[in-house]
Coordinates of C-alpha atoms in Angstrom, one line a residue:
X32 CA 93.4 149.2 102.1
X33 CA 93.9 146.8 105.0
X34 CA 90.9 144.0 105.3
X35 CA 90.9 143.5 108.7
X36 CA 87.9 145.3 110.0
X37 CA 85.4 144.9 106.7
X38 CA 82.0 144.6 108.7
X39 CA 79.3 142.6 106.9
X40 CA 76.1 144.3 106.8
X41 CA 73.9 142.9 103.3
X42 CA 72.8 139.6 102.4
X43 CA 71.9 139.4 98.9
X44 CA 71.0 136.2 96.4
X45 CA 72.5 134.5 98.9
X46 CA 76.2 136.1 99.1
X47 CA 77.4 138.5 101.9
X48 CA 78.5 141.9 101.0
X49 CA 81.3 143.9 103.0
X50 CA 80.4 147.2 103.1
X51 CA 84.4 148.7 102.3
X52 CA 86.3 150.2 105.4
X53 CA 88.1 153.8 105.1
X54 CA 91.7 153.0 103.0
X55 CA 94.1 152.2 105.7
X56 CA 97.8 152.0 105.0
X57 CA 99.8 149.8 105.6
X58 CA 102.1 151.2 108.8
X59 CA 105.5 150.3 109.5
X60 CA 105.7 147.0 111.5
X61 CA 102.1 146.2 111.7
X62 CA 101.5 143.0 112.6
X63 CA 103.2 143.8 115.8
X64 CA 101.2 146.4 116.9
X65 CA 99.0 149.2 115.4
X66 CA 100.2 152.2 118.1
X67 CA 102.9 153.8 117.7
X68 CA 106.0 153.1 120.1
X69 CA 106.2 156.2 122.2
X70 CA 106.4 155.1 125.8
X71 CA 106.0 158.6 127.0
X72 CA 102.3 158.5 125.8
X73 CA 101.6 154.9 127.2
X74 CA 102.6 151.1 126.9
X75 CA 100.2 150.0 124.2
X76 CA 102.5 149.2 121.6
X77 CA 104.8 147.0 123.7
X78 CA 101.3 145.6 125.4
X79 CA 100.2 144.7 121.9
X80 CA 104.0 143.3 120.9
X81 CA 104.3 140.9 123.9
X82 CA 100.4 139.8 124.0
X83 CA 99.3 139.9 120.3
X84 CA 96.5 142.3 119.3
X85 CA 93.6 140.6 119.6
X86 CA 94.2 139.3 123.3
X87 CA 95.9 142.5 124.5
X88 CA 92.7 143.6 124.8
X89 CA 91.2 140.8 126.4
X90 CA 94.5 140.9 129.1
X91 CA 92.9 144.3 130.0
X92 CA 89.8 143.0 131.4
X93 CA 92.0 140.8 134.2
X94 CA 92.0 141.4 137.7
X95 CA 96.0 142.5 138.9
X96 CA 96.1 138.6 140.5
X97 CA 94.9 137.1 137.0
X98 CA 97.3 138.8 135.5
X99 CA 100.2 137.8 137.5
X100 CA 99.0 134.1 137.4
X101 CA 98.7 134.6 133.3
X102 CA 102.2 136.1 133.0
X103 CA 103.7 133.1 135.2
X104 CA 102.4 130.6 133.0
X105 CA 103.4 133.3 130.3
X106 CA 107.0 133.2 131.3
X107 CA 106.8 129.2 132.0
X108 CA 106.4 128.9 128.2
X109 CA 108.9 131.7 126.9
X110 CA 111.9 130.2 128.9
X111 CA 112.6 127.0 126.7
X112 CA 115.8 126.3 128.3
X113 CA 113.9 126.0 131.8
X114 CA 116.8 127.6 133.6
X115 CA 114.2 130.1 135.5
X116 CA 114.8 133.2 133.7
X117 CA 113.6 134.7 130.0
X118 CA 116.9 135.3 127.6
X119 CA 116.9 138.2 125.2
X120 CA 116.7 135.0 122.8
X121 CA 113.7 133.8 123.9
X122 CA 112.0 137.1 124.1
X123 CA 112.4 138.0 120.7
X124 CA 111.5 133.7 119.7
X125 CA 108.4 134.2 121.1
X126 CA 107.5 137.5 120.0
X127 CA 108.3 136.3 116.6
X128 CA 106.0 133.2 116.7
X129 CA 103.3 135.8 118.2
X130 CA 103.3 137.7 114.8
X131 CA 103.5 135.0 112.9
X132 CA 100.1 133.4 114.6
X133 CA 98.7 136.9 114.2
X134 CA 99.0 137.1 110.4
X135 CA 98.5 133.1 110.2
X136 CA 95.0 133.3 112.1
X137 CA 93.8 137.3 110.4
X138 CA 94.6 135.2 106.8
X139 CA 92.7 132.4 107.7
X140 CA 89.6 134.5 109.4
X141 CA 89.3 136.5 105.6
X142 CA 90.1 133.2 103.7
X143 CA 86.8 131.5 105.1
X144 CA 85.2 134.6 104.3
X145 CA 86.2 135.5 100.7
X146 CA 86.6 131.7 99.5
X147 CA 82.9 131.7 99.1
X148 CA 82.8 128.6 96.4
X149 CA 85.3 126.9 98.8
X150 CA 87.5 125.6 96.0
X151 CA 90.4 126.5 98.2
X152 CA 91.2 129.4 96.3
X153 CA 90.1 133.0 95.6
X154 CA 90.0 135.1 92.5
X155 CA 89.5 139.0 92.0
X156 CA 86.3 138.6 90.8
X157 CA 85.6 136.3 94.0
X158 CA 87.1 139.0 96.1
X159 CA 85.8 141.8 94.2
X160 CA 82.4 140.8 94.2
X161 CA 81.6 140.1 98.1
X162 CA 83.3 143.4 99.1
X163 CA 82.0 145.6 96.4
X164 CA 79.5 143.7 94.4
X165 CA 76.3 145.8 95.9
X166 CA 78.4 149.0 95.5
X167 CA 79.4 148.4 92.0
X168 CA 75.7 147.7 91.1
X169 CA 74.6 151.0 92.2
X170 CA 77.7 153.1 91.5
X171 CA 78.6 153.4 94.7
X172 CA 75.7 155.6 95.0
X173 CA 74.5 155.0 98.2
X174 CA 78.1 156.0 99.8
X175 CA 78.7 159.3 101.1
X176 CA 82.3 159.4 99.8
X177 CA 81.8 157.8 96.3
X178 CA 85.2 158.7 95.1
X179 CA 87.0 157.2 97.9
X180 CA 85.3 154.1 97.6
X181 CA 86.3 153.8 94.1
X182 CA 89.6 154.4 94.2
X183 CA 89.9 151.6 97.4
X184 CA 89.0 149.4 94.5
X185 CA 91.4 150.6 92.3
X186 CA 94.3 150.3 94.9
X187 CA 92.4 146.7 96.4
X188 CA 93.0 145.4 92.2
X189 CA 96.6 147.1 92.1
X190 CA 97.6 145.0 95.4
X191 CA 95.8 141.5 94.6
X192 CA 97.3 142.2 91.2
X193 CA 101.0 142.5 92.6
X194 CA 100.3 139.9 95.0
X195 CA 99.0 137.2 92.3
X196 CA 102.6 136.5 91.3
X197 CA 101.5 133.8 88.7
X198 CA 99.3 136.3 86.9
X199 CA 96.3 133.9 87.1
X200 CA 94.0 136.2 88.4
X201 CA 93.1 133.6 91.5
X202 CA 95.3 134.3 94.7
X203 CA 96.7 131.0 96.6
X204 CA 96.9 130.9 100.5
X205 CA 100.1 132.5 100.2
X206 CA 99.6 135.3 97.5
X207 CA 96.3 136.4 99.5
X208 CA 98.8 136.8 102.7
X209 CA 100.6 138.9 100.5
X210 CA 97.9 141.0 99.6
X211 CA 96.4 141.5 103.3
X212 CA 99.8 141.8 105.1
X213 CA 102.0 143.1 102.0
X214 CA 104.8 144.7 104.4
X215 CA 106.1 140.8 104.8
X216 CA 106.8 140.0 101.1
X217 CA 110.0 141.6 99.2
X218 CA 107.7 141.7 95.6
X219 CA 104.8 144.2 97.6
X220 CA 107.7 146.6 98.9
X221 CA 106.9 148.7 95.4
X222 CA 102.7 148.7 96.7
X223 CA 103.5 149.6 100.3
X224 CA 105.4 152.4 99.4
X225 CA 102.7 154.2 96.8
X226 CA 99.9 153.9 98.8
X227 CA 102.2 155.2 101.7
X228 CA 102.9 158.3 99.2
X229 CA 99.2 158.4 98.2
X230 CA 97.9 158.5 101.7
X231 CA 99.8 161.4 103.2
X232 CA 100.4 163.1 99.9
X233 CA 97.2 165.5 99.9
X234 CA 97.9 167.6 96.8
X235 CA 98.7 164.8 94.7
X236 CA 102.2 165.8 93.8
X237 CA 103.5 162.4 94.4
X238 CA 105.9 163.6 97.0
X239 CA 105.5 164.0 100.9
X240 CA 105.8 167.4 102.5
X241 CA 106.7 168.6 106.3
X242 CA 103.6 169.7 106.6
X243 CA 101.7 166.9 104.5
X244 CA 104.1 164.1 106.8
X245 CA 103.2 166.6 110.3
X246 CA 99.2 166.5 109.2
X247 CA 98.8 162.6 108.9
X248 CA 99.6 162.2 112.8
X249 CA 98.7 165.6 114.3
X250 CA 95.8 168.2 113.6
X251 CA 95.4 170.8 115.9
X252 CA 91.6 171.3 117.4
X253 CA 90.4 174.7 119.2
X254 CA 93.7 176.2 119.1
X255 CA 95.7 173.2 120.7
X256 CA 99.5 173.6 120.8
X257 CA 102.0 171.3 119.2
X258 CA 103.0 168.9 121.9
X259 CA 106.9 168.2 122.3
X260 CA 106.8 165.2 119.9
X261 CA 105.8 167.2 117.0
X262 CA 108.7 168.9 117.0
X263 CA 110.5 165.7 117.2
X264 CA 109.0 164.6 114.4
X265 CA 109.7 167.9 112.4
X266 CA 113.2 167.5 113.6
X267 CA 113.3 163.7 112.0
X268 CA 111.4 164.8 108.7
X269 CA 114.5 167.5 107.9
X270 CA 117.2 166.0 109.5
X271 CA 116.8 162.1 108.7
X272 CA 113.6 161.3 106.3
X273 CA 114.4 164.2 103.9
X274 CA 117.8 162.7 102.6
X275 CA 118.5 164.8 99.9
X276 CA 117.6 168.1 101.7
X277 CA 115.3 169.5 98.7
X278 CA 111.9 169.7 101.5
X279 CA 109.8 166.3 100.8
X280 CA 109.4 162.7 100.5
X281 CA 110.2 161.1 97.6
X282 CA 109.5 157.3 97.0
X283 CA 113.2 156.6 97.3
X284 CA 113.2 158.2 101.1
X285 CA 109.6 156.8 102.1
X286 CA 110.9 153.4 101.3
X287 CA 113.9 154.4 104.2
X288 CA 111.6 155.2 106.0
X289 CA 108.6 152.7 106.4
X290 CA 110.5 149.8 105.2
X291 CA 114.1 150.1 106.0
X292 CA 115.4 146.4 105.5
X293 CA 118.1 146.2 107.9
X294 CA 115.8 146.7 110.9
X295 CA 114.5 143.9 112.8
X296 CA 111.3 145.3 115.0
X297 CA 110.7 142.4 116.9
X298 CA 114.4 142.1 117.7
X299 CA 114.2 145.6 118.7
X300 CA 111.0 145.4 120.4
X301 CA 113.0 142.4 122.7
X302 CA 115.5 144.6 123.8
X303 CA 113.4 146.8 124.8
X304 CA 111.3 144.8 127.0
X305 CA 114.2 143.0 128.7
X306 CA 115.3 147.0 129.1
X307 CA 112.8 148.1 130.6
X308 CA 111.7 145.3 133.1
X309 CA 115.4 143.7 133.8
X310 CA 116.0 145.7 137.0
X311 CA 118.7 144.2 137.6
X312 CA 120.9 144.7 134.2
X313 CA 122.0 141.1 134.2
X314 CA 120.2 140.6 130.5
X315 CA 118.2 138.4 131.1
X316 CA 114.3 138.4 133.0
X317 CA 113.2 136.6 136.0
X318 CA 110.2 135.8 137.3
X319 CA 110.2 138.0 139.8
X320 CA 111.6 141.3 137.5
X321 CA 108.6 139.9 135.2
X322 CA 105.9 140.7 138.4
X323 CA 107.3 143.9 139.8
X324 CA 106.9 145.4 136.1
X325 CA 103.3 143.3 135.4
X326 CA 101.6 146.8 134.7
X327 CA 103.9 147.4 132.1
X328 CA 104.2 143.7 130.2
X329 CA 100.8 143.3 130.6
X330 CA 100.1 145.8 128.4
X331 CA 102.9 144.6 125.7
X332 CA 103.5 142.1 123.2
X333 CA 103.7 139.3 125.9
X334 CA 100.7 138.7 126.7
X335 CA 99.2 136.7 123.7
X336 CA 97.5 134.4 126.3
X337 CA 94.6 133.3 124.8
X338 CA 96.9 132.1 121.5
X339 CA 98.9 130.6 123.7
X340 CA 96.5 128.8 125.4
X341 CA 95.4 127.8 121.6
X342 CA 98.9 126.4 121.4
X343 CA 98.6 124.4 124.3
X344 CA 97.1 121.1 122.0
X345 CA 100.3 121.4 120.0
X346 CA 103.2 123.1 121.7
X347 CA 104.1 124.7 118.8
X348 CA 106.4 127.7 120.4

């Protein structure tokens, strides 16, 4: 499960208990947004890839002539060269330093809270204890779901295990970045992928069916019909996922899918924002192109003003 939401709610003896959020996968380019990249259903993915998460949604709250004034200064600090305009280059620089930040600051938030000796380092038992320790105790009797909660700490000890390459049993900075963001480290590909399958595989097979991969993004309510997406997605699964033609997902074709190597998303993600905003195809962004489409950036990767206000001290682009 992904950390990034545990809420604290118990204080006992002295050391705070997480209460253990629903298992979350890991999804396919994360850290750069956590909606998917459909334009024809909204902006939020490129909003949250040009921003960063967290201040995406703060860049919501601003009035149209705050965010024009934030996107300037935006802009000011993309174009490195200072020759007035934003290069596909410096695009996808910047949104690259953005995701890094974004994993940097989310490991650093749950290393202050999971280092609770503050020796600098954090074990399982560390780890195990302030999320689970009250559960564990009580069976996990007090949780409606009692089975699910259990088997989050079976998959939690399977991932810090993977990710504690040393075999110590006590994760460093850099094996506990591997545990919470696992789709960045070539040794977690092997975790990302099961609990992938073990996610959308509902019958426990160990392999991924159409309707099994349909049913993890879209469930019908009071006789709702399949938008046209769905079909798309049908027409992906049998076409392109399903490799070998025999009708599901085996680990071999998930790994295609959610983790296909060659694929750079925040390269991608650059050309698509200098795409869609360069109005006049010269490949490149002005000022100006950046203003007329501010609806649109301001609600993409961007915008990570606040971070980048945080970077001011240090101009560390």
């Amino acid at each position: 499960m992904l950390l990034q939401s545990l809420p604290y709610l118990i204080l006992i003896l002295g050391v705070v208990v997480a209460v253990p959020a629903k298992e979350k996968r890991v999804h396919r380019h994360s850290d750069l947004s956590d909606h998917a990249h459909d334009d024809s259903t909204g902006f939020h993915y490129d909003h949250e890839a040009f921003l960063g998460k967290e201040e995406a949604k703060t860049f919501d709250q601003l009035t149209p002539e705050e965010s024009k004034d934030k996107l300037g200064k935006i802009v000011d600090r993309i174009d490195t060269d200072k020759d007035g305009f934003v290069s596909h280059g410096e695009l996808h620089q910047w949104i690259k330093h953005r995701q890094r930040r974004y994993i940097e600051e989310n490991v650093l938030k749950h290393w202050k809270e999971y280092d609770q000796n503050k020796d600098g380092k954090i074990g399982w038992e560390e780890y195990k204890n302030t999320t689970y320790g009250y559960y564990l105790d009580e069976e996990f009797d007090d949780v409606d779901d009692k089975a699910s909660y259990k088997a989050m700490l079976t998959r939690d000890e399977r991932r810090f295990r993977t990710a504690d390459r040393d075999g110590d049993g006590i994760a460093t900075k850099d094996e506990f970045t591997a545990f919470l963001h696992p789709e960045e480290y070539d040794h977690m590909k092997a975790v990302v992928i099961q609990e992938t399958v073990e996610d959308i595989d509902k019958n426990g097979d160990g392999k991924i069916t159409l309707d099994e991969y349909i049913g993890d993004m879209f469930t019908p309510e009071n006789g709702e019909s399949e938008p046209d997406w769905v079909l798309t997605e049908k027409t992906h699964f049998t076409e392109f996922r399903d490799t070998n033609k025999d009708g599901f997902l085996d680990n071999h074709e998930v790994a295609q899918w959610i983790l296909p190597g060659e694929i750079d998303h925040t390269d991608n993600e650059a050309k698509h924002l200098i795409h869609e905003t360069d109005t006049d195809k010269d490949g490149r962004l002005s000022l100006s192109e950046v203003m007329d489409k501010v609806d649109f950036l301001k609600s993409s990767t961007l915008t990570d003003y606040g971070g980048m206000l945080a970077d001011e001290g240090h101009q560390e682009l």
